[in-house]
PDB file of C-alpha atoms in Angstrom:
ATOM      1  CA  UNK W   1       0.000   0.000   0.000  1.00 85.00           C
ATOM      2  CA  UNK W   2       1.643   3.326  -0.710  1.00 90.00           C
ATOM      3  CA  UNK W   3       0.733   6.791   1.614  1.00 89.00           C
ATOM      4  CA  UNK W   4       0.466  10.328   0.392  1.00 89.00           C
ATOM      5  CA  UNK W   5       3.492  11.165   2.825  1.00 85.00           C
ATOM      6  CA  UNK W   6       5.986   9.936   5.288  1.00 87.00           C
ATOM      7  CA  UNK W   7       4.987  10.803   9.130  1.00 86.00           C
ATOM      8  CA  UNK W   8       6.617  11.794  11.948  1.00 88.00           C
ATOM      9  CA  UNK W   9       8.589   9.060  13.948  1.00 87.00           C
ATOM     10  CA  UNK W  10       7.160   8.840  17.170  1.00 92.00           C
ATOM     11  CA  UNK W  11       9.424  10.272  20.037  1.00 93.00           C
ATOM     12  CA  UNK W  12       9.103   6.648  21.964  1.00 94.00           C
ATOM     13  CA  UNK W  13      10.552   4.742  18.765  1.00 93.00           C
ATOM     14  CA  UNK W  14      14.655   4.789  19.155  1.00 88.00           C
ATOM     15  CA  UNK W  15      16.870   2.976  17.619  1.00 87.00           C
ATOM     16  CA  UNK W  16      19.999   0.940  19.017  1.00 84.00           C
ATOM     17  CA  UNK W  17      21.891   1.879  15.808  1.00 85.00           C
ATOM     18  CA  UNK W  18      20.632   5.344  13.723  1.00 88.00           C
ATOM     19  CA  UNK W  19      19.484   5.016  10.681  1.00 90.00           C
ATOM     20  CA  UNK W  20      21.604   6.485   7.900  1.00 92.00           C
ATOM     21  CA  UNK W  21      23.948   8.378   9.841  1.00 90.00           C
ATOM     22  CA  UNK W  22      26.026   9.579   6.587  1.00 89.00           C
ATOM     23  CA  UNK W  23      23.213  10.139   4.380  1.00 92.00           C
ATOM     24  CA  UNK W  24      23.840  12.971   2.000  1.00 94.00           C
ATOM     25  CA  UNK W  25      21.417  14.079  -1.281  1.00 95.00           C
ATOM     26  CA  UNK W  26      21.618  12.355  -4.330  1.00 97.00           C
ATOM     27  CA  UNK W  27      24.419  14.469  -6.453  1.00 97.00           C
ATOM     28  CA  UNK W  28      23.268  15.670 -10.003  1.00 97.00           C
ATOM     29  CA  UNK W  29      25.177  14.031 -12.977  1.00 97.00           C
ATOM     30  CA  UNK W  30      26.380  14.913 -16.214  1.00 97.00           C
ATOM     31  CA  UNK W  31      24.410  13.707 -19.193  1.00 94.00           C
ATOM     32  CA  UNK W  32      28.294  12.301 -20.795  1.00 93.00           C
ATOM     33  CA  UNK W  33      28.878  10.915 -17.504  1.00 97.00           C
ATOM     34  CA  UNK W  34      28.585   6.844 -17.676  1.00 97.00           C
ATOM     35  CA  UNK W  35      27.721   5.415 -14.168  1.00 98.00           C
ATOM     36  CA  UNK W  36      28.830   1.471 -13.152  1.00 98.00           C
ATOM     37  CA  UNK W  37      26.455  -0.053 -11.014  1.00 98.00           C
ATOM     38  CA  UNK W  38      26.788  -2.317  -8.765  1.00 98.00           C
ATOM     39  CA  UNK W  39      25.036  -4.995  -6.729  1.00 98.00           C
ATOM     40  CA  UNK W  40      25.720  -5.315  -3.343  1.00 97.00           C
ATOM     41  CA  UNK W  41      25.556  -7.886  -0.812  1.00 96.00           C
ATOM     42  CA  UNK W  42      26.420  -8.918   2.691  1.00 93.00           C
ATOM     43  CA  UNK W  43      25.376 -10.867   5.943  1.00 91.00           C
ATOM     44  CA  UNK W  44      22.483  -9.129   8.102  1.00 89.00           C
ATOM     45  CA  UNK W  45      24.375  -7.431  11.033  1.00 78.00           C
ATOM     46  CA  UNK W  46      27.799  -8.227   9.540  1.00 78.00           C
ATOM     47  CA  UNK W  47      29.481  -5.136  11.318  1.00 72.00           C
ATOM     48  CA  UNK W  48      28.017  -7.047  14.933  1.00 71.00           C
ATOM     49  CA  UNK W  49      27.900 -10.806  14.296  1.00 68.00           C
ATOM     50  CA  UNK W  50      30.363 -11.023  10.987  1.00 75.00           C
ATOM     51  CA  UNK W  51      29.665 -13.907   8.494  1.00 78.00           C
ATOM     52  CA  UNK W  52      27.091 -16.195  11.540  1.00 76.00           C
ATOM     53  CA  UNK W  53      23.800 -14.813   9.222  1.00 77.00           C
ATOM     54  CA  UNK W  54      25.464 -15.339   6.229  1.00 79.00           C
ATOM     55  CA  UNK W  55      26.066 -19.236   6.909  1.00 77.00           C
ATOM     56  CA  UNK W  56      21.832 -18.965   7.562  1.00 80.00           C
ATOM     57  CA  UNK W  57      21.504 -17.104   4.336  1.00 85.00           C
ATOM     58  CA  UNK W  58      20.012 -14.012   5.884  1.00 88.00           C
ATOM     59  CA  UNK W  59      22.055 -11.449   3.349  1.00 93.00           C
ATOM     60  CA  UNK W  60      21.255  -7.467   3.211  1.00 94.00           C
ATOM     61  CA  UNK W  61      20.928  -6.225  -0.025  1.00 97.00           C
ATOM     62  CA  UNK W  62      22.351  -2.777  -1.663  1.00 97.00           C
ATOM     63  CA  UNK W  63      23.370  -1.157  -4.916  1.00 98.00           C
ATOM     64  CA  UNK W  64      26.583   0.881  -5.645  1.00 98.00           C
ATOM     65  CA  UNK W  65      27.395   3.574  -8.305  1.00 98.00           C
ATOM     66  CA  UNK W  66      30.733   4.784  -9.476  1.00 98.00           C
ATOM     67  CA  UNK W  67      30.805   8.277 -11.584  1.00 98.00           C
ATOM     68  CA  UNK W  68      33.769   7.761 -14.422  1.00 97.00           C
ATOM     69  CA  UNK W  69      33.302  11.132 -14.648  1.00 97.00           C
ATOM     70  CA  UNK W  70      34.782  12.196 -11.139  1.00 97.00           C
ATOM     71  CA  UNK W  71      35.780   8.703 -10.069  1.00 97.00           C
ATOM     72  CA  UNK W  72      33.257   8.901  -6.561  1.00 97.00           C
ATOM     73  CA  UNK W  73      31.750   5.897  -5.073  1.00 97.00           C
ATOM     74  CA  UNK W  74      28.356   5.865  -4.193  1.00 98.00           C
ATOM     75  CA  UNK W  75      25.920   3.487  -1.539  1.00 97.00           C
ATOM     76  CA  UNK W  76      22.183   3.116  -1.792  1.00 98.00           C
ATOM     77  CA  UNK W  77      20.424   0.950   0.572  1.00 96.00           C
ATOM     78  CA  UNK W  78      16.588   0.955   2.088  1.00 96.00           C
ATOM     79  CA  UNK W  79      16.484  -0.834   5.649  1.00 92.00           C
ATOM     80  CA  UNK W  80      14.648  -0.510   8.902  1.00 93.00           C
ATOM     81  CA  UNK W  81      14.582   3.185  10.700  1.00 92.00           C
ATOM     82  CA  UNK W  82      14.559   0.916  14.174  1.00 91.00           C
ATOM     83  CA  UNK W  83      15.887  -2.052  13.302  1.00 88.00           C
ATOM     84  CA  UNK W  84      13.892  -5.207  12.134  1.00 87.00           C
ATOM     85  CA  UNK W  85      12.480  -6.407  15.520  1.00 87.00           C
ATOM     86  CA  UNK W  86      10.709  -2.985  15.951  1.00 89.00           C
ATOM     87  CA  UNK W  87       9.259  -3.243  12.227  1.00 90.00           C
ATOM     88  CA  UNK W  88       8.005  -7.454  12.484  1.00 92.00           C
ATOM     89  CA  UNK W  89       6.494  -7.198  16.291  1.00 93.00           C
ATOM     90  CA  UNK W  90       4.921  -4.318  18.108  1.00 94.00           C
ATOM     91  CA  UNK W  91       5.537  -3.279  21.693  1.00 94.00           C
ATOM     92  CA  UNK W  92       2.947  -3.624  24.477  1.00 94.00           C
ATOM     93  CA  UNK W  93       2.755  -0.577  26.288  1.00 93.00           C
ATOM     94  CA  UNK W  94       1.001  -0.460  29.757  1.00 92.00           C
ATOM     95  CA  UNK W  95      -0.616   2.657  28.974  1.00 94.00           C
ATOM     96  CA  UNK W  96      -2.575   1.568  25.602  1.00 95.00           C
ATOM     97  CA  UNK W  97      -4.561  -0.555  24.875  1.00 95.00           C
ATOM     98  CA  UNK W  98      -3.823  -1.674  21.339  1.00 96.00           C
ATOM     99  CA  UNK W  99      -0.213  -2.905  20.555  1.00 96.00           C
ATOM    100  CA  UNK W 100       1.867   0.053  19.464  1.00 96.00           C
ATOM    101  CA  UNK W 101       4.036  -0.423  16.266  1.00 95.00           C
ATOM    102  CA  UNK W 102       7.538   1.290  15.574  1.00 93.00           C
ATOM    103  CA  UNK W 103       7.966   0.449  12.014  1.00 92.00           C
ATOM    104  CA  UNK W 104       9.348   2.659   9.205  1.00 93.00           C
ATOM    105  CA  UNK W 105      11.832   1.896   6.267  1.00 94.00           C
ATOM    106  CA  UNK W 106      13.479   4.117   4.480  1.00 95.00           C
ATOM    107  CA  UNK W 107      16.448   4.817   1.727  1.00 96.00           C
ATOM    108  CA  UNK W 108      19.483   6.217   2.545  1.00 96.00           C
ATOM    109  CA  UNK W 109      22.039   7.468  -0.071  1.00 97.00           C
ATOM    110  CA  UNK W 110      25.116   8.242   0.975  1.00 97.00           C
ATOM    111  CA  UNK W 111      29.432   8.795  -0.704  1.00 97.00           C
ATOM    112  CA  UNK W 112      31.601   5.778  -0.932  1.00 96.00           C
ATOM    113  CA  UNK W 113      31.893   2.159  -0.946  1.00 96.00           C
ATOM    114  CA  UNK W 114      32.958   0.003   1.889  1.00 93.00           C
ATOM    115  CA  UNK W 115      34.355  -2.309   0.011  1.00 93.00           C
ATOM    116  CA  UNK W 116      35.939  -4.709   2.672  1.00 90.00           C
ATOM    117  CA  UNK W 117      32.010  -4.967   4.280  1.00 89.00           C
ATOM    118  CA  UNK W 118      30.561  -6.329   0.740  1.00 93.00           C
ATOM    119  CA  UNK W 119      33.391  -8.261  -0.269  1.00 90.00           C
ATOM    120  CA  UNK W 120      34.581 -10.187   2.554  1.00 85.00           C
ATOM    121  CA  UNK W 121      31.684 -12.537   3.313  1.00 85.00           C
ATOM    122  CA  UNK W 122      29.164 -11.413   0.225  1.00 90.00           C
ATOM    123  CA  UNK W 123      29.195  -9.831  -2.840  1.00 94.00           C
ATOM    124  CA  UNK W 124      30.171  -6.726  -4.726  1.00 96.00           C
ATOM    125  CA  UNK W 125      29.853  -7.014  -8.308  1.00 97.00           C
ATOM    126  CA  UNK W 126      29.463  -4.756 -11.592  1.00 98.00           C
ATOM    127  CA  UNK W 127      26.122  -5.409 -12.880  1.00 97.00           C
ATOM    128  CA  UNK W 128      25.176  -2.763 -15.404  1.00 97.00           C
ATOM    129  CA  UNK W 129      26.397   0.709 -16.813  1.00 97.00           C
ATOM    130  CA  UNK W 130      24.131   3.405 -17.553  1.00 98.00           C
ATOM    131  CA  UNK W 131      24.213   7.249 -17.993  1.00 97.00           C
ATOM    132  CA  UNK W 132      24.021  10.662 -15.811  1.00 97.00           C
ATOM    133  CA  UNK W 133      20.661  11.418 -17.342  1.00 97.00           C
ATOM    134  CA  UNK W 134      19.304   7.852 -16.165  1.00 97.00           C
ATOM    135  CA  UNK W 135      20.844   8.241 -13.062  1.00 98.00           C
ATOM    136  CA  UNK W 136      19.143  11.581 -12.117  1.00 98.00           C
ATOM    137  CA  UNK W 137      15.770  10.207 -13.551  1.00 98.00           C
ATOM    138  CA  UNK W 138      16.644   7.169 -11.217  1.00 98.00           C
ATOM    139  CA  UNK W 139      17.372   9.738  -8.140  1.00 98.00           C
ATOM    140  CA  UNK W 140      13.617  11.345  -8.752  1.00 97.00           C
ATOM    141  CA  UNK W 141      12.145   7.635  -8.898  1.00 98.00           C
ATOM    142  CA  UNK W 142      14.200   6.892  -5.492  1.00 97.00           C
ATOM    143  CA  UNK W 143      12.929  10.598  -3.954  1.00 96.00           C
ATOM    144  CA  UNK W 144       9.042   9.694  -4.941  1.00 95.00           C
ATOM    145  CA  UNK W 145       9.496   5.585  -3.858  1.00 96.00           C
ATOM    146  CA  UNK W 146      10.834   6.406  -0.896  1.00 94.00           C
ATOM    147  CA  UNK W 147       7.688   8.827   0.303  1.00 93.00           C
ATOM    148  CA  UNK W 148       4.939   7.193  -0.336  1.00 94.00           C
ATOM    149  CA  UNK W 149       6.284   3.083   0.186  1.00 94.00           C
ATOM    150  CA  UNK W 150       7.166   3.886   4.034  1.00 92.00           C
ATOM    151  CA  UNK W 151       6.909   1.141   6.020  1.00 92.00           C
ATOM    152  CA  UNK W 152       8.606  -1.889   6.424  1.00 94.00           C
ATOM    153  CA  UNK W 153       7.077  -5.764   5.889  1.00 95.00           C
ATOM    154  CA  UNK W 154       9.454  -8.630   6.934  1.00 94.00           C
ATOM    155  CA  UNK W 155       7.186 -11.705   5.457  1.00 95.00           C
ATOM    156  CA  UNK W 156       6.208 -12.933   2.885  1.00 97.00           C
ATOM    157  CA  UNK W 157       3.007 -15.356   3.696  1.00 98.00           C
ATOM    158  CA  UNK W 158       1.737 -18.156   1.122  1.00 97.00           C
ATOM    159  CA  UNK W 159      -0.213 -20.992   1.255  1.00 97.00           C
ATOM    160  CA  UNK W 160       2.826 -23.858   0.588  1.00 96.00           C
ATOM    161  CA  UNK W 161       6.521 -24.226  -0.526  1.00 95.00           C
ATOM    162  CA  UNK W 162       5.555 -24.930  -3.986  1.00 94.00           C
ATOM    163  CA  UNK W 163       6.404 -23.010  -7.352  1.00 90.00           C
ATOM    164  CA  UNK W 164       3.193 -20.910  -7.663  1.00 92.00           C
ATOM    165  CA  UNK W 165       1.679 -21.455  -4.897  1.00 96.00           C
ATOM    166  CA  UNK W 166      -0.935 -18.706  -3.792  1.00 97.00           C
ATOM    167  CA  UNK W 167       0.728 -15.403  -2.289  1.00 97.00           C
ATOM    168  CA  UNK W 168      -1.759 -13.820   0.643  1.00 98.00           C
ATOM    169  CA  UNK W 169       0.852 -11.460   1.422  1.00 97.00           C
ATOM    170  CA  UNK W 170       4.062  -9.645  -0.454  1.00 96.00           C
ATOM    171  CA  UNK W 171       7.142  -8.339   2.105  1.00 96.00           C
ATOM    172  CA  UNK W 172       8.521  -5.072   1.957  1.00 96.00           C
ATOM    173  CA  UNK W 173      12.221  -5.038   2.560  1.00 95.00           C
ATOM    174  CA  UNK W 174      15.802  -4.439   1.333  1.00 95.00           C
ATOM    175  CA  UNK W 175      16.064  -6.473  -1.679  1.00 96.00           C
ATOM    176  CA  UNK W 176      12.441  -5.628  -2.982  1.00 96.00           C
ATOM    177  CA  UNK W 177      13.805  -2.027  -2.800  1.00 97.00           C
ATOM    178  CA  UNK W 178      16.824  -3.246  -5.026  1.00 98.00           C
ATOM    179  CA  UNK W 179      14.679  -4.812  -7.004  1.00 97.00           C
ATOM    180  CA  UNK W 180      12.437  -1.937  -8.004  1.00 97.00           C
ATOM    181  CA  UNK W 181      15.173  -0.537  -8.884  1.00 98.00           C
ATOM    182  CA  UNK W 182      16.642  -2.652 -11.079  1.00 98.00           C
ATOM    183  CA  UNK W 183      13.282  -2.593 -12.761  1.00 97.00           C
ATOM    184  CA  UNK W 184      13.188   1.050 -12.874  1.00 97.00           C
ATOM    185  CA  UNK W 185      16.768   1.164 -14.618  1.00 97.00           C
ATOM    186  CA  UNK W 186      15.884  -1.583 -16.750  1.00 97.00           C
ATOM    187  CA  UNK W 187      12.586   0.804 -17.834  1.00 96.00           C
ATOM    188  CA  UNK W 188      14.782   3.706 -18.254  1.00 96.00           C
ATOM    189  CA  UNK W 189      17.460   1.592 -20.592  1.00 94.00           C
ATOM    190  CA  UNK W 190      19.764   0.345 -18.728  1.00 96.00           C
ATOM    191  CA  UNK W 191      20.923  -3.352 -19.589  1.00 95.00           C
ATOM    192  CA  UNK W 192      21.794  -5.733 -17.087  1.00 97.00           C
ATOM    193  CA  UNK W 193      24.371  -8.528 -17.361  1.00 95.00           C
ATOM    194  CA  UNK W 194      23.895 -12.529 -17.672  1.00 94.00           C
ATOM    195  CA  UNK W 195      24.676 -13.369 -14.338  1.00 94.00           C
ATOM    196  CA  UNK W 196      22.975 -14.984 -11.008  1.00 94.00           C
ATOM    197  CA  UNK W 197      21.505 -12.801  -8.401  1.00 96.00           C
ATOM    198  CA  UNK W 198      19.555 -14.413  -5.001  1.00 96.00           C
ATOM    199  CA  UNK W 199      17.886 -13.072  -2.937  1.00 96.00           C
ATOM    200  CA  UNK W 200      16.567 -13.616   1.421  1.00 95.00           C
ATOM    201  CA  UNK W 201      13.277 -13.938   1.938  1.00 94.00           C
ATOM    202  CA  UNK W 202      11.149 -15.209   5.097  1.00 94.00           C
ATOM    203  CA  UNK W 203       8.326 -16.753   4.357  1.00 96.00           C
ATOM    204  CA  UNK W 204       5.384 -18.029   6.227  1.00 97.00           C
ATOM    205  CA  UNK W 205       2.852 -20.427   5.462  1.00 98.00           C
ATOM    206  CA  UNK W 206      -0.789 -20.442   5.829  1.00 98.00           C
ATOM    207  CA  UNK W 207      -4.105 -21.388   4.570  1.00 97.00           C
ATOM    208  CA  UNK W 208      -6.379 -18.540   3.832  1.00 98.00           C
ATOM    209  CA  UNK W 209      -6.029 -15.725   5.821  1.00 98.00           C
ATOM    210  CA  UNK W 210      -8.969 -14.470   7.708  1.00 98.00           C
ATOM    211  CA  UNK W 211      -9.434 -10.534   8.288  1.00 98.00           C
ATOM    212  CA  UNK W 212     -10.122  -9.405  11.541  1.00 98.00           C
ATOM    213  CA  UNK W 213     -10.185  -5.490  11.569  1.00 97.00           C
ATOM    214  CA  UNK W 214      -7.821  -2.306  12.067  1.00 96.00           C
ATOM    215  CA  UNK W 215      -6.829  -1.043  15.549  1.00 96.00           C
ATOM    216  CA  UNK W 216      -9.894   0.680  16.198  1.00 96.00           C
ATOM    217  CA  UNK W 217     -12.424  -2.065  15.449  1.00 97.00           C
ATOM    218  CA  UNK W 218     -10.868  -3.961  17.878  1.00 98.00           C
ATOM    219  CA  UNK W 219      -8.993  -2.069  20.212  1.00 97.00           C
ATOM    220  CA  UNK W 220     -11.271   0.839  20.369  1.00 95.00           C
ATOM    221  CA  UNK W 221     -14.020   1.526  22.724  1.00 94.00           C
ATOM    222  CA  UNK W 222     -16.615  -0.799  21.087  1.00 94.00           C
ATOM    223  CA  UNK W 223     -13.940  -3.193  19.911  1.00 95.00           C
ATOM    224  CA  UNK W 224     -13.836  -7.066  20.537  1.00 96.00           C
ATOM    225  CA  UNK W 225     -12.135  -7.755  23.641  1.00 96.00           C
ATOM    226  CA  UNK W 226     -11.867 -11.463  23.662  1.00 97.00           C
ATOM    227  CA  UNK W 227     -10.004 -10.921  20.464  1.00 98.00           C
ATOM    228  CA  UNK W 228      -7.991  -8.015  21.480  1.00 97.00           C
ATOM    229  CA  UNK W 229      -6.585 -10.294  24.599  1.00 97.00           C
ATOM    230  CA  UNK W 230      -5.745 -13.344  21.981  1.00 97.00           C
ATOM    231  CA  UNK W 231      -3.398 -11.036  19.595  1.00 97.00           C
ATOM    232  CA  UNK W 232      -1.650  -9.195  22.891  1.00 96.00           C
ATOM    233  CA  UNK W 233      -1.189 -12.571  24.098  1.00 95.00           C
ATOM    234  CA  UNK W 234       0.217 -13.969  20.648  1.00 95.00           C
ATOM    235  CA  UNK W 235       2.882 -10.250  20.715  1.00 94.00           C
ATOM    236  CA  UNK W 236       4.141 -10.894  24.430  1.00 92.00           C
ATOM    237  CA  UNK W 237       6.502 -13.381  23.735  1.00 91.00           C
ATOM    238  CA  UNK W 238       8.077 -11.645  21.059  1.00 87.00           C
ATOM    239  CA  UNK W 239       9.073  -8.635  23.324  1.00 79.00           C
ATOM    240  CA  UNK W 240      12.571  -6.792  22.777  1.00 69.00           C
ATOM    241  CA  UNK W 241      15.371  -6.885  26.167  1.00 66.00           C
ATOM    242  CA  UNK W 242      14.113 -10.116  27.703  1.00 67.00           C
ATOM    243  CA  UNK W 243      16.883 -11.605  29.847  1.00 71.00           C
ATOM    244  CA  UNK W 244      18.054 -15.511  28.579  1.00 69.00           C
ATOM    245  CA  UNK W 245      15.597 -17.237  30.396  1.00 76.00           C
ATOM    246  CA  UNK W 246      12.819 -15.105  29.293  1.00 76.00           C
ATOM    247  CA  UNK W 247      13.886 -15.613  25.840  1.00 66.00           C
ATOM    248  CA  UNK W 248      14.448 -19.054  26.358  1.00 78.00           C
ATOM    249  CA  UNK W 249      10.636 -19.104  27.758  1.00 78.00           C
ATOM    250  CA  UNK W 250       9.579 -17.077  25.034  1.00 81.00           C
ATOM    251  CA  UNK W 251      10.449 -19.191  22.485  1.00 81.00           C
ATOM    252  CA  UNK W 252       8.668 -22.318  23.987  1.00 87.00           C
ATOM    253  CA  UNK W 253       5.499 -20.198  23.925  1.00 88.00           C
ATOM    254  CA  UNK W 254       5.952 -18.872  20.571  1.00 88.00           C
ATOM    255  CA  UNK W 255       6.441 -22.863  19.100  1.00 87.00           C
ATOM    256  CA  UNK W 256       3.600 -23.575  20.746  1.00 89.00           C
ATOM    257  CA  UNK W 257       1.301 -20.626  19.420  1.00 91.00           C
ATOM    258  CA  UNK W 258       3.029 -21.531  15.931  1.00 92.00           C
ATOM    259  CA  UNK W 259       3.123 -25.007  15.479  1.00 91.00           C
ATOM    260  CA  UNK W 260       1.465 -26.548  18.308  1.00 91.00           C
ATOM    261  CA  UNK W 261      -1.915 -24.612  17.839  1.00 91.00           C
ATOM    262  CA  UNK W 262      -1.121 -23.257  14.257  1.00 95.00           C
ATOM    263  CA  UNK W 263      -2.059 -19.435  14.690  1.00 96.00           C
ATOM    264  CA  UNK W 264      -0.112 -16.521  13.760  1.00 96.00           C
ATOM    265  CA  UNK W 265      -1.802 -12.849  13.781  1.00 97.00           C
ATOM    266  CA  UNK W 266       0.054 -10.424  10.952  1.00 97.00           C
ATOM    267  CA  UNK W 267      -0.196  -6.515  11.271  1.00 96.00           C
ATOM    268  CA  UNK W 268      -0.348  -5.312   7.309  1.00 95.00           C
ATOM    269  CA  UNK W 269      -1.365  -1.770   6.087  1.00 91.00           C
ATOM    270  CA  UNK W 270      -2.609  -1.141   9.071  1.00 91.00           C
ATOM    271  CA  UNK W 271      -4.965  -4.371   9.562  1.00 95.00           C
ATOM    272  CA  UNK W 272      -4.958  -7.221  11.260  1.00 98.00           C
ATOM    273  CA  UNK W 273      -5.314 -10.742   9.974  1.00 98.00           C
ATOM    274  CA  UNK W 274      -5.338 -14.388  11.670  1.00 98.00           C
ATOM    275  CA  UNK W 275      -2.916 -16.443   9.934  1.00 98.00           C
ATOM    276  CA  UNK W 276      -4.160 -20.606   9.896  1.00 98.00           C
ATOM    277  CA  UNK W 277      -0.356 -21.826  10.017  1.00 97.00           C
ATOM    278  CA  UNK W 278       0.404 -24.442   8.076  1.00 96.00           C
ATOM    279  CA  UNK W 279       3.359 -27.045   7.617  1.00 96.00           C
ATOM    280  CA  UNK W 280       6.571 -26.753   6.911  1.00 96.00           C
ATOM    281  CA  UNK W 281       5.086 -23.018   8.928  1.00 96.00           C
ATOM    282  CA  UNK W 282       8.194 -20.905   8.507  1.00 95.00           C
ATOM    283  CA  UNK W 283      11.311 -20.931   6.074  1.00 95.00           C
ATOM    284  CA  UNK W 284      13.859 -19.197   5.398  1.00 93.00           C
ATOM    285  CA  UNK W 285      15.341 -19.074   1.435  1.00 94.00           C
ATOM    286  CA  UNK W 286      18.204 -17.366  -0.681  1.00 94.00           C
ATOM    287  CA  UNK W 287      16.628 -17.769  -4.242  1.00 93.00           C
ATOM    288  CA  UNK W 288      17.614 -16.440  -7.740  1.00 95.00           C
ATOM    289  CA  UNK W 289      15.848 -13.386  -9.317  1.00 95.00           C
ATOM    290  CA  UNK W 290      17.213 -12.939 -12.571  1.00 95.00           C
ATOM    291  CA  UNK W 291      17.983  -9.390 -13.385  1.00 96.00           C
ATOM    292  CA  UNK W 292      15.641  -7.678 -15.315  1.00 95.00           C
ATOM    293  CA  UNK W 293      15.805  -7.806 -19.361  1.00 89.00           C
ATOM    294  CA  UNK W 294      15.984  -3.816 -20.779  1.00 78.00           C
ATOM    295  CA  UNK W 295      12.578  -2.067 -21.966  1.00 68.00           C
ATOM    296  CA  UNK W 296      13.650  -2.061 -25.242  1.00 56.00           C
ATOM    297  CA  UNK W 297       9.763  -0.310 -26.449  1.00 51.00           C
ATOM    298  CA  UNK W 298      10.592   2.579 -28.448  1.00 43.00           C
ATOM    299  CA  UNK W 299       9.296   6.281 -27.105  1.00 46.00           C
ATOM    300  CA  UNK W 300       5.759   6.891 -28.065  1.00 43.00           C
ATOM    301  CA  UNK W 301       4.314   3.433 -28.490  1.00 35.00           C
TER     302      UNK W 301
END
């Protein structure tokens, strides 16, 4: 679902790490200039845990640029504005009654290339060239994307494993980001090279999912309580700073909601739905996307 505009974090969301701390605007390039781009890969929270998600698969996804013009190095990412246990599980405040959500993504575009961080345990690799005029049209495309596709979705729900299998619900993360662009590029002329590109994604499994309402229908004054208590209940376990044992507790109560008695409730534009889990319930894959082929439609047809 896209939004008209981006609101204001709220003042109780923080973040452990801050979100695009070297961000800087998108520079404007010459029309002769020919950009390389670049696909970018690396373990989720390499900087903290080095390769231990990449062994699981769990890989962050980015795209470079390099100006032949001026010879500057260029990062573009989107990720989470307060980190991805804030945007999959809300927090249960005291004070309110509905679970409170602190979820936002966001691009950030910012000078240079660390090029130890995508190389060492992932991937840094030319994968097409284009020109300063596509490159600002690009930029405009990011600017518009990033304002009106704000928040961030960490599953993607179906009803089995198998090659088209019904899709309830689409995620909303890094590599989709990198993917619209790609396809945006690709629109705009750019041609991609022959080679392999996969990609994380978390998906859940379910049989039809059953809506149940938005915050106020049952939160709100006249809102189902019985209901309200079973989704607070579902969220408790997945709270953030629990000491080992709590986590350790947590987690038994979470299999059991899971795969024991096959619920799962999923917060999605702003809705709630009840999730009828089904086998193998959760998985996590690193499949190919190819790259996309060039719009090769000629102006005004």
């Amino acid at each position: 679902r896209r939004f008209s505009f981006r609101p204001e974090p709220d003042p109780y969301c923080q973040a452990k790490y801050t979100f695009c701390p070297t961000g800087s605007p998108f520079p404007f390039m010459k029309s002769d200039d020919v950009i390389e781009v670049f696909r970018l890969q690396a373990p989720v929270w390499e900087f903290k845990y080095g390769n231990l998600l990449g062994h699981l698969k769990i890989m962050h996804d980015a795209i470079g640029f390099k100006s032949t013009l001026t010879g500057k190095n260029y990062t573009m990412e989107w990720y989470e504005l307060f980190q991805l246990g804030n945007c999959t599980f809300p927090h249960l405040r005291p004070e309110m009654s509905a679970p409170f959500w602190c979820n936002q993504g966001a691009a950030c575009f910012f000078e240079g290339i660390d090029d130890i961080h995508w190389k060492e345990n992932g991937t840094l690799v030319q994968v097409a060239t284009i020109s300063g005029n596509t490159f600002n049209k690009m930029a405009k495309w990011v600017k518009r994307d990033n304002e009106t596709g704000i928040y961030y979705e960490t599953w993607t729900v179906q009803a089995s494993p198998e090659k088209g299998a019904e899709t309830w619900f689409e995620s909303y993360d890094c590599s989709k980001f990198v993917l619209r662009t790609y396809n945006k590029l690709a629109e705009l002329g750019a041609e991609f090279k022959k080679i392999e590109t996969n990609y994380t994604r978390i998906f859940l499994y379910s049989g039809e999912p059953t809506y149940l309402g938005n915050e106020t229908s049952i939160f709100g004054p006249t809102g189902n309580m019985t209901l309200a208590l079973a989704i607070k209940r579902f969220y408790y376990p997945f709270k953030p700073h629990s000491s080992t044992k709590e986590f350790m507790f947590s987690l038994l109560q979470i299999f059991d909601a899971v795969i024991i008695h096959r619920q799962f409730y999923l917060f999605y534009n702003f809705e709630y739905w009840f999730l009828p889990m089904k086998f193998p319930f959760i998985k996590i894959t690193y499949e190919e996307i190819p790259l996309p082929n060039r719009n090769k439609t000629l102006p005004g047809l």
